[in-house]
Amino acid sequence: MVKSYLRYEPAATFGVIVSIDSNITYDSTGKHLLAPALEKVGIWNVKQGICTKTLSPSTSSRGSSIAVTSIASSPSSLVASGYADGSIRIWDCEKGTCETTLNGHKGAVSALRYSKLGALLASGSNDNDVILWDVVGEAGLFRLRGHRDQVTDVVFLDSGKKLVSSSKDKFLRLWDLDTQHCVQIISGHHSEIWSIDVDPEERYLVTGSADPELRFYTIKHDSLDVEPVLNLQGTEAVSNGDSTTQNKWQVLTHFGEIQRKSKDRVGSLRFDKSGNLLACQMAGKMVEIFQVLDEADSKRKAKRRVHRKKEKKIAKGALSENGETDVVPKEEENILTVTVSDVFKLHQTLRASNKICSISFCPITQKSSLATFALSLNNNLLEVYSVEPTAITKAHTIERLGHRSVIRSVTLSSDNTLLMSTCHNAVKIWNPSLGSCLRTIDSGFGRCCSFIPGNKFALVGTNAGTLEIIDVGSGTCVEVVEAHGDSVGSIVMLPNEKGFVTGSADHNVKFWEYRQKPGQESKQQSVTNTRSLKMNDEVHVVAVSPDAKYILVALLDCTIKVFFMDTLKCFISLYGHKSPVLCMDISSDGDLVVSGSADKNLKIWGLDFGDCHKSIFAHSGSVMAVQFVHNTHYMFSVGKDSIIKYWDADKFELLLTLNGHHAAIGCLAVSNRGDFIVTGSHDRSIRRWDRTEEPFFIEEEKEKRLEEKFEDDLDISLDSRYALTEEIPEEGVVGLAGKKTKETLTATDLILDALDAAEVELNRMAEHKEEKKHGVQFEFQPNVILLGLSPSDYVLRALSNTQTNDLEATLLALPFSDALKLMSYLKDWSSIPDKVELVCRVATVLLQIHHNQLVTTPAARPVLTILKDILFARVKECKDTLGFNLAAMDHLKQLMSSKSDAPFRDAKTKLLEIKKRSESRNSTRSDAAEGSQEESGKKVESCFFFSSKP
């Protein structure tokens, strides 16, 4: 009989406030801060310090999780998040649901930006491409190629008609989105450009790199012929002296540079919503806040600068030979040039407590301050600052819910209700089932930890060689014992629950017993050293057999020494590892010992004779922790390859591979019943994995792993086989936004199957008609595969199930013969009002792909002729219907406004205000004018559901 096992699945992730791979941003209301948390996006209420919602993709639990690499907030409630696999998800912040997934990039998404209206989304990636997305249509419009290195930032100009992108190739590119071409390439930077931004009025564009200065550009709009601000007071002059014809495509004109104080490269540049402040965040700990002066103030500053310059000349005695001062010509007096230093003034400089990852301005400004901005730090911390006229003050900090550094150890209490974790400066007590932080205790550098029997106290072994006794209930450190002369690497409890053993890098193994402090009313836990065992090398791990007969010590010299507990005499030495042993555990029956080493191997030993049963190449990195499941010979191992593996130590077989962490896993804890495990990683996350009731078999898991490996290798070979041969992309090349994925190939197969089934059904129907004409009477039995639908509706169902974003890539994989079959159905579908947009899009894409073949194929001409007449009429009808509805709503809006003295406001905005007032406890009754306005707002709301037919 084949043995089955129970599967483990990811259950909870906690401990991460903000990850370092992505930026933070406020939502459109300014009440919540969106922070990346590895593969999730947390929505934080900063004032309350709680995460109100989490945007988590519903990925397969057996696949690896993908980290968030970029976040952008739209003017509405939508939020876009880019991931390391190149995908982009659009979320509804209010509902917390994923609206759509956009696949187009082949590398990690490095930049996201919404247009002002929120209808367009631009994304940049490590694959050097920029893709423009239609948010409303949930589809990609086109791909812009031209950059030779990773795209670092994008920004819209001129109401979404133009786009500026920056890259590590040291160039800025200005794209005209109407013509889909690059119209201006700007050089000047001597290093990689890391960030760009434009002020809300689109007067200035600023770029930041590793250069010691910020570069500023003025923006020429289509309605203006010359650059504003540069030349004031009287006559205007073009700064470069070029003619209008030469400046036709020169939208960005170099304005000047401002020297930065910090030597670190620029991390990000952001204007606040009012455009009065510019924040320059460095890759280090500094943020420079610049004040943007208005036109009048910049003129006055320029005048003072010119006046001071003139006074200096006079003071130096700039006299002519005849003793008279030089007179400035009137032409120079009438032309006043405003420089970049006259517009941008350094206001304040902030130095944070740790390295800054990103910055975001809050759209809401408090009355007492100029602006509010949030910082994400690389030590898992969020800070909010208020910019005041004289200083920058810290307003809020979110730090309690996560560790400041790498998690070094985790351990569970005996009843599995508490979880303790340590890092370089703190100990945290968690509820493992809820993932909530119960206590945070200041501590030394905790290398190992363990609960004392009874779970009222806990022990922490530190890097300084001390033992800290923690009172779990009060969350305080009651005593610090000077235990060793070097770091304590291991704490293991004795089976009799009367003491414990510690191993240290000072070559000593010490035995300890519990005792109560004398002369104290309350029972305070203390420990005393009873005996010691001197080793000839550093001790890494200590383990005690369940029957307390043996003690095992793993040393730096790659050996494991087995001693008798009573006499401390050496019983046997275990040799075989080529690198130091980092972890070790003994099965609950005392028969097996498993050891993990920096040589990436697991070794299973028999404790009776000390023989090595099996050596397994377990991980692609060092094995950091290994532990048996209680009362079984199953074991878990974790390593620096960020993978958890589940083993059968009797069969020496790999049972499961669990992916989820984004960095090396350093510690592991298994519950007493084996119903869940907890892992701690260098990505500062703690994850719980629960055992389910779903059984699995070893052979099936082996086949799945082989299939996944084969598919990955196939994808890599296909990508390399059909990759572009040129290293440098062509100038102005525009490509399809989508890309070929497993989903698009599956959708293509479904459409092909539907076309074949429909063709067979149509042939059967035709044969039935012929037989009916010849007098053969029998009832036609439709094919059950078509689910009771007509052939046309069955094909339409398969086509409609395709994701909007994947439609182009799906149709691109169709052969010409099947594309021709598909086009023959478009005539019937165009009569369905809801499918007009889909039909037009399918017809357009197929015509673009197969244009040459369609033109030269006689059978395709009747289809194209019919579609030309039908589709134009249907699109015009839909357009007229929408126009009629919009005109009707506009007319009703005017009627409602004329009947009420209160100003008309949009119904949706009004409904949101009503909802907020009803939820507020201290709200008061609205006056009569607001009541009439509410009634008119409800009437207009009904207009938004106006009939789709005129």
mmCIF file with all atom_site columns, N, CA and C in Angstrom, residues 185-212:
data_model
loop_
_atom_site.group_PDB
_atom_site.id
_atom_site.type_symbol
_atom_site.label_atom_id
_atom_site.label_alt_id
_atom_site.label_comp_id
_atom_site.label_asym_id
_atom_site.label_entity_id
_atom_site.label_seq_id
_atom_site.pdbx_PDB_ins_code
_atom_site.Cartn_x
_atom_site.Cartn_y
_atom_site.Cartn_z
_atom_site.occupancy
_atom_site.B_iso_or_equiv
_atom_site.pdbx_formal_charge
_atom_site.auth_seq_id
_atom_site.auth_comp_id
_atom_site.auth_asym_id
_atom_site.auth_atom_id
_atom_site.pdbx_PDB_model_num
ATOM 1  N N  . ILE A 1 185 ? 15.322 63.378 -26.873 1.00 0.00 ? 185 ILE A N  1
ATOM 2  C CA . ILE A 1 185 ? 16.245 62.641 -26.007 1.00 0.00 ? 185 ILE A CA 1
ATOM 3  C C  . ILE A 1 185 ? 17.146 63.655 -25.329 1.00 0.00 ? 185 ILE A C  1
ATOM 4  N N  . ILE A 1 186 ? 17.216 63.594 -24.002 1.00 0.00 ? 186 ILE A N  1
ATOM 5  C CA . ILE A 1 186 ? 17.958 64.591 -23.236 1.00 0.00 ? 186 ILE A CA 1
ATOM 6  C C  . ILE A 1 186 ? 19.117 63.905 -22.535 1.00 0.00 ? 186 ILE A C  1
ATOM 7  N N  . SER A 1 187 ? 20.288 64.407 -22.765 1.00 0.00 ? 187 SER A N  1
ATOM 8  C CA . SER A 1 187 ? 21.494 63.910 -22.098 1.00 0.00 ? 187 SER A CA 1
ATOM 9  C C  . SER A 1 187 ? 22.000 64.989 -21.151 1.00 0.00 ? 187 SER A C  1
ATOM 10 N N  . GLY A 1 188 ? 23.084 64.708 -20.491 1.00 0.00 ? 188 GLY A N  1
ATOM 11 C CA . GLY A 1 188 ? 23.668 65.688 -19.577 1.00 0.00 ? 188 GLY A CA 1
ATOM 12 C C  . GLY A 1 188 ? 24.101 65.070 -18.267 1.00 0.00 ? 188 GLY A C  1
ATOM 13 N N  . HIS A 1 189 ? 23.410 64.035 -17.843 1.00 0.00 ? 189 HIS A N  1
ATOM 14 C CA . HIS A 1 189 ? 23.803 63.357 -16.609 1.00 0.00 ? 189 HIS A CA 1
ATOM 15 C C  . HIS A 1 189 ? 25.039 62.495 -16.855 1.00 0.00 ? 189 HIS A C  1
ATOM 16 N N  . HIS A 1 190 ? 25.878 62.426 -15.852 1.00 0.00 ? 190 HIS A N  1
ATOM 17 C CA . HIS A 1 190 ? 27.102 61.628 -15.952 1.00 0.00 ? 190 HIS A CA 1
ATOM 18 C C  . HIS A 1 190 ? 26.959 60.274 -15.262 1.00 0.00 ? 190 HIS A C  1
ATOM 19 N N  . SER A 1 191 ? 25.804 59.996 -14.696 1.00 0.00 ? 191 SER A N  1
ATOM 20 C CA . SER A 1 191 ? 25.570 58.717 -14.026 1.00 0.00 ? 191 SER A CA 1
ATOM 21 C C  . SER A 1 191 ? 24.097 58.354 -14.191 1.00 0.00 ? 191 SER A C  1
ATOM 22 N N  . GLU A 1 192 ? 23.724 57.224 -13.637 1.00 0.00 ? 192 GLU A N  1
ATOM 23 C CA . GLU A 1 192 ? 22.366 56.709 -13.805 1.00 0.00 ? 192 GLU A CA 1
ATOM 24 C C  . GLU A 1 192 ? 21.331 57.654 -13.201 1.00 0.00 ? 192 GLU A C  1
ATOM 25 N N  . ILE A 1 193 ? 20.253 57.894 -13.945 1.00 0.00 ? 193 ILE A N  1
ATOM 26 C CA . ILE A 1 193 ? 19.158 58.731 -13.454 1.00 0.00 ? 193 ILE A CA 1
ATOM 27 C C  . ILE A 1 193 ? 18.223 57.843 -12.641 1.00 0.00 ? 193 ILE A C  1
ATOM 28 N N  . TRP A 1 194 ? 17.981 58.232 -11.393 1.00 0.00 ? 194 TRP A N  1
ATOM 29 C CA . TRP A 1 194 ? 17.217 57.375 -10.485 1.00 0.00 ? 194 TRP A CA 1
ATOM 30 C C  . TRP A 1 194 ? 15.785 57.846 -10.286 1.00 0.00 ? 194 TRP A C  1
ATOM 31 N N  . SER A 1 195 ? 15.509 59.134 -10.478 1.00 0.00 ? 195 SER A N  1
ATOM 32 C CA . SER A 1 195 ? 14.149 59.608 -10.218 1.00 0.00 ? 195 SER A CA 1
ATOM 33 C C  . SER A 1 195 ? 13.906 60.910 -10.958 1.00 0.00 ? 195 SER A C  1
ATOM 34 N N  . ILE A 1 196 ? 12.645 61.115 -11.357 1.00 0.00 ? 196 ILE A N  1
ATOM 35 C CA . ILE A 1 196 ? 12.206 62.370 -11.969 1.00 0.00 ? 196 ILE A CA 1
ATOM 36 C C  . ILE A 1 196 ? 10.834 62.711 -11.400 1.00 0.00 ? 196 ILE A C  1
ATOM 37 N N  . ASP A 1 197 ? 10.466 63.983 -11.468 1.00 0.00 ? 197 ASP A N  1
ATOM 38 C CA . ASP A 1 197 ? 9.117  64.396 -11.077 1.00 0.00 ? 197 ASP A CA 1
ATOM 39 C C  . ASP A 1 197 ? 8.839  65.759 -11.688 1.00 0.00 ? 197 ASP A C  1
ATOM 40 N N  . VAL A 1 198 ? 7.553  66.083 -11.763 1.00 0.00 ? 198 VAL A N  1
ATOM 41 C CA . VAL A 1 198 ? 7.093  67.341 -12.333 1.00 0.00 ? 198 VAL A CA 1
ATOM 42 C C  . VAL A 1 198 ? 6.117  67.967 -11.344 1.00 0.00 ? 198 VAL A C  1
ATOM 43 N N  . ASP A 1 199 ? 6.137  69.295 -11.235 1.00 0.00 ? 199 ASP A N  1
ATOM 44 C CA . ASP A 1 199 ? 5.229  69.964 -10.295 1.00 0.00 ? 199 ASP A CA 1
ATOM 45 C C  . ASP A 1 199 ? 3.804  69.913 -10.831 1.00 0.00 ? 199 ASP A C  1
ATOM 46 N N  . PRO A 1 200 ? 2.804  70.097 -9.974  1.00 0.00 ? 200 PRO A N  1
ATOM 47 C CA . PRO A 1 200 ? 1.407  69.963 -10.415 1.00 0.00 ? 200 PRO A CA 1
ATOM 48 C C  . PRO A 1 200 ? 1.022  70.899 -11.556 1.00 0.00 ? 200 PRO A C  1
ATOM 49 N N  . GLU A 1 201 ? 1.610  72.084 -11.634 1.00 0.00 ? 201 GLU A N  1
ATOM 50 C CA . GLU A 1 201 ? 1.303  73.023 -12.716 1.00 0.00 ? 201 GLU A CA 1
ATOM 51 C C  . GLU A 1 201 ? 2.117  72.750 -13.975 1.00 0.00 ? 201 GLU A C  1
ATOM 52 N N  . GLU A 1 202 ? 2.981  71.751 -13.933 1.00 0.00 ? 202 GLU A N  1
ATOM 53 C CA . GLU A 1 202 ? 3.808  71.327 -15.060 1.00 0.00 ? 202 GLU A CA 1
ATOM 54 C C  . GLU A 1 202 ? 4.654  72.482 -15.604 1.00 0.00 ? 202 GLU A C  1
ATOM 55 N N  . ARG A 1 203 ? 5.317  73.184 -14.689 1.00 0.00 ? 203 ARG A N  1
ATOM 56 C CA . ARG A 1 203 ? 6.262  74.237 -15.099 1.00 0.00 ? 203 ARG A CA 1
ATOM 57 C C  . ARG A 1 203 ? 7.691  73.719 -15.136 1.00 0.00 ? 203 ARG A C  1
ATOM 58 N N  . TYR A 1 204 ? 8.021  72.862 -14.159 1.00 0.00 ? 204 TYR A N  1
ATOM 59 C CA . TYR A 1 204 ? 9.395  72.390 -14.044 1.00 0.00 ? 204 TYR A CA 1
ATOM 60 C C  . TYR A 1 204 ? 9.417  70.871 -13.943 1.00 0.00 ? 204 TYR A C  1
ATOM 61 N N  . LEU A 1 205 ? 10.459 70.297 -14.507 1.00 0.00 ? 205 LEU A N  1
ATOM 62 C CA . LEU A 1 205 ? 10.757 68.883 -14.346 1.00 0.00 ? 205 LEU A CA 1
ATOM 63 C C  . LEU A 1 205 ? 12.139 68.768 -13.738 1.00 0.00 ? 205 LEU A C  1
ATOM 64 N N  . VAL A 1 206 ? 12.276 67.947 -12.699 1.00 0.00 ? 206 VAL A N  1
ATOM 65 C CA . VAL A 1 206 ? 13.542 67.799 -11.988 1.00 0.00 ? 206 VAL A CA 1
ATOM 66 C C  . VAL A 1 206 ? 14.000 66.357 -12.093 1.00 0.00 ? 206 VAL A C  1
ATOM 67 N N  . THR A 1 207 ? 15.296 66.167 -12.242 1.00 0.00 ? 207 THR A N  1
ATOM 68 C CA . THR A 1 207 ? 15.887 64.830 -12.334 1.00 0.00 ? 207 THR A CA 1
ATOM 69 C C  . THR A 1 207 ? 17.001 64.699 -11.305 1.00 0.00 ? 207 THR A C  1
ATOM 70 N N  . GLY A 1 208 ? 17.137 63.483 -10.768 1.00 0.00 ? 208 GLY A N  1
ATOM 71 C CA . GLY A 1 208 ? 18.171 63.220 -9.785  1.00 0.00 ? 208 GLY A CA 1
ATOM 72 C C  . GLY A 1 208 ? 18.947 61.970 -10.112 1.00 0.00 ? 208 GLY A C  1
ATOM 73 N N  . SER A 1 209 ? 20.237 62.000 -9.871  1.00 0.00 ? 209 SER A N  1
ATOM 74 C CA . SER A 1 209 ? 21.118 60.867 -10.163 1.00 0.00 ? 209 SER A CA 1
ATOM 75 C C  . SER A 1 209 ? 22.196 60.811 -9.092  1.00 0.00 ? 209 SER A C  1
ATOM 76 N N  . ALA A 1 210 ? 23.287 60.136 -9.393  1.00 0.00 ? 210 ALA A N  1
ATOM 77 C CA . ALA A 1 210 ? 24.419 60.113 -8.470  1.00 0.00 ? 210 ALA A CA 1
ATOM 78 C C  . ALA A 1 210 ? 25.310 61.338 -8.638  1.00 0.00 ? 210 ALA A C  1
ATOM 79 N N  . ASP A 1 211 ? 24.972 62.203 -9.596  1.00 0.00 ? 211 ASP A N  1
ATOM 80 C CA . ASP A 1 211 ? 25.715 63.455 -9.768  1.00 0.00 ? 211 ASP A CA 1
ATOM 81 C C  . ASP A 1 211 ? 25.524 64.340 -8.537  1.00 0.00 ? 211 ASP A C  1
ATOM 82 N N  . PRO A 1 212 ? 26.453 65.232 -8.267  1.00 0.00 ? 212 PRO A N  1
ATOM 83 C CA . PRO A 1 212 ? 26.326 66.079 -7.058  1.00 0.00 ? 212 PRO A CA 1
ATOM 84 C C  . PRO A 1 212 ? 25.263 67.161 -7.167  1.00 0.00 ? 212 PRO A C  1
#
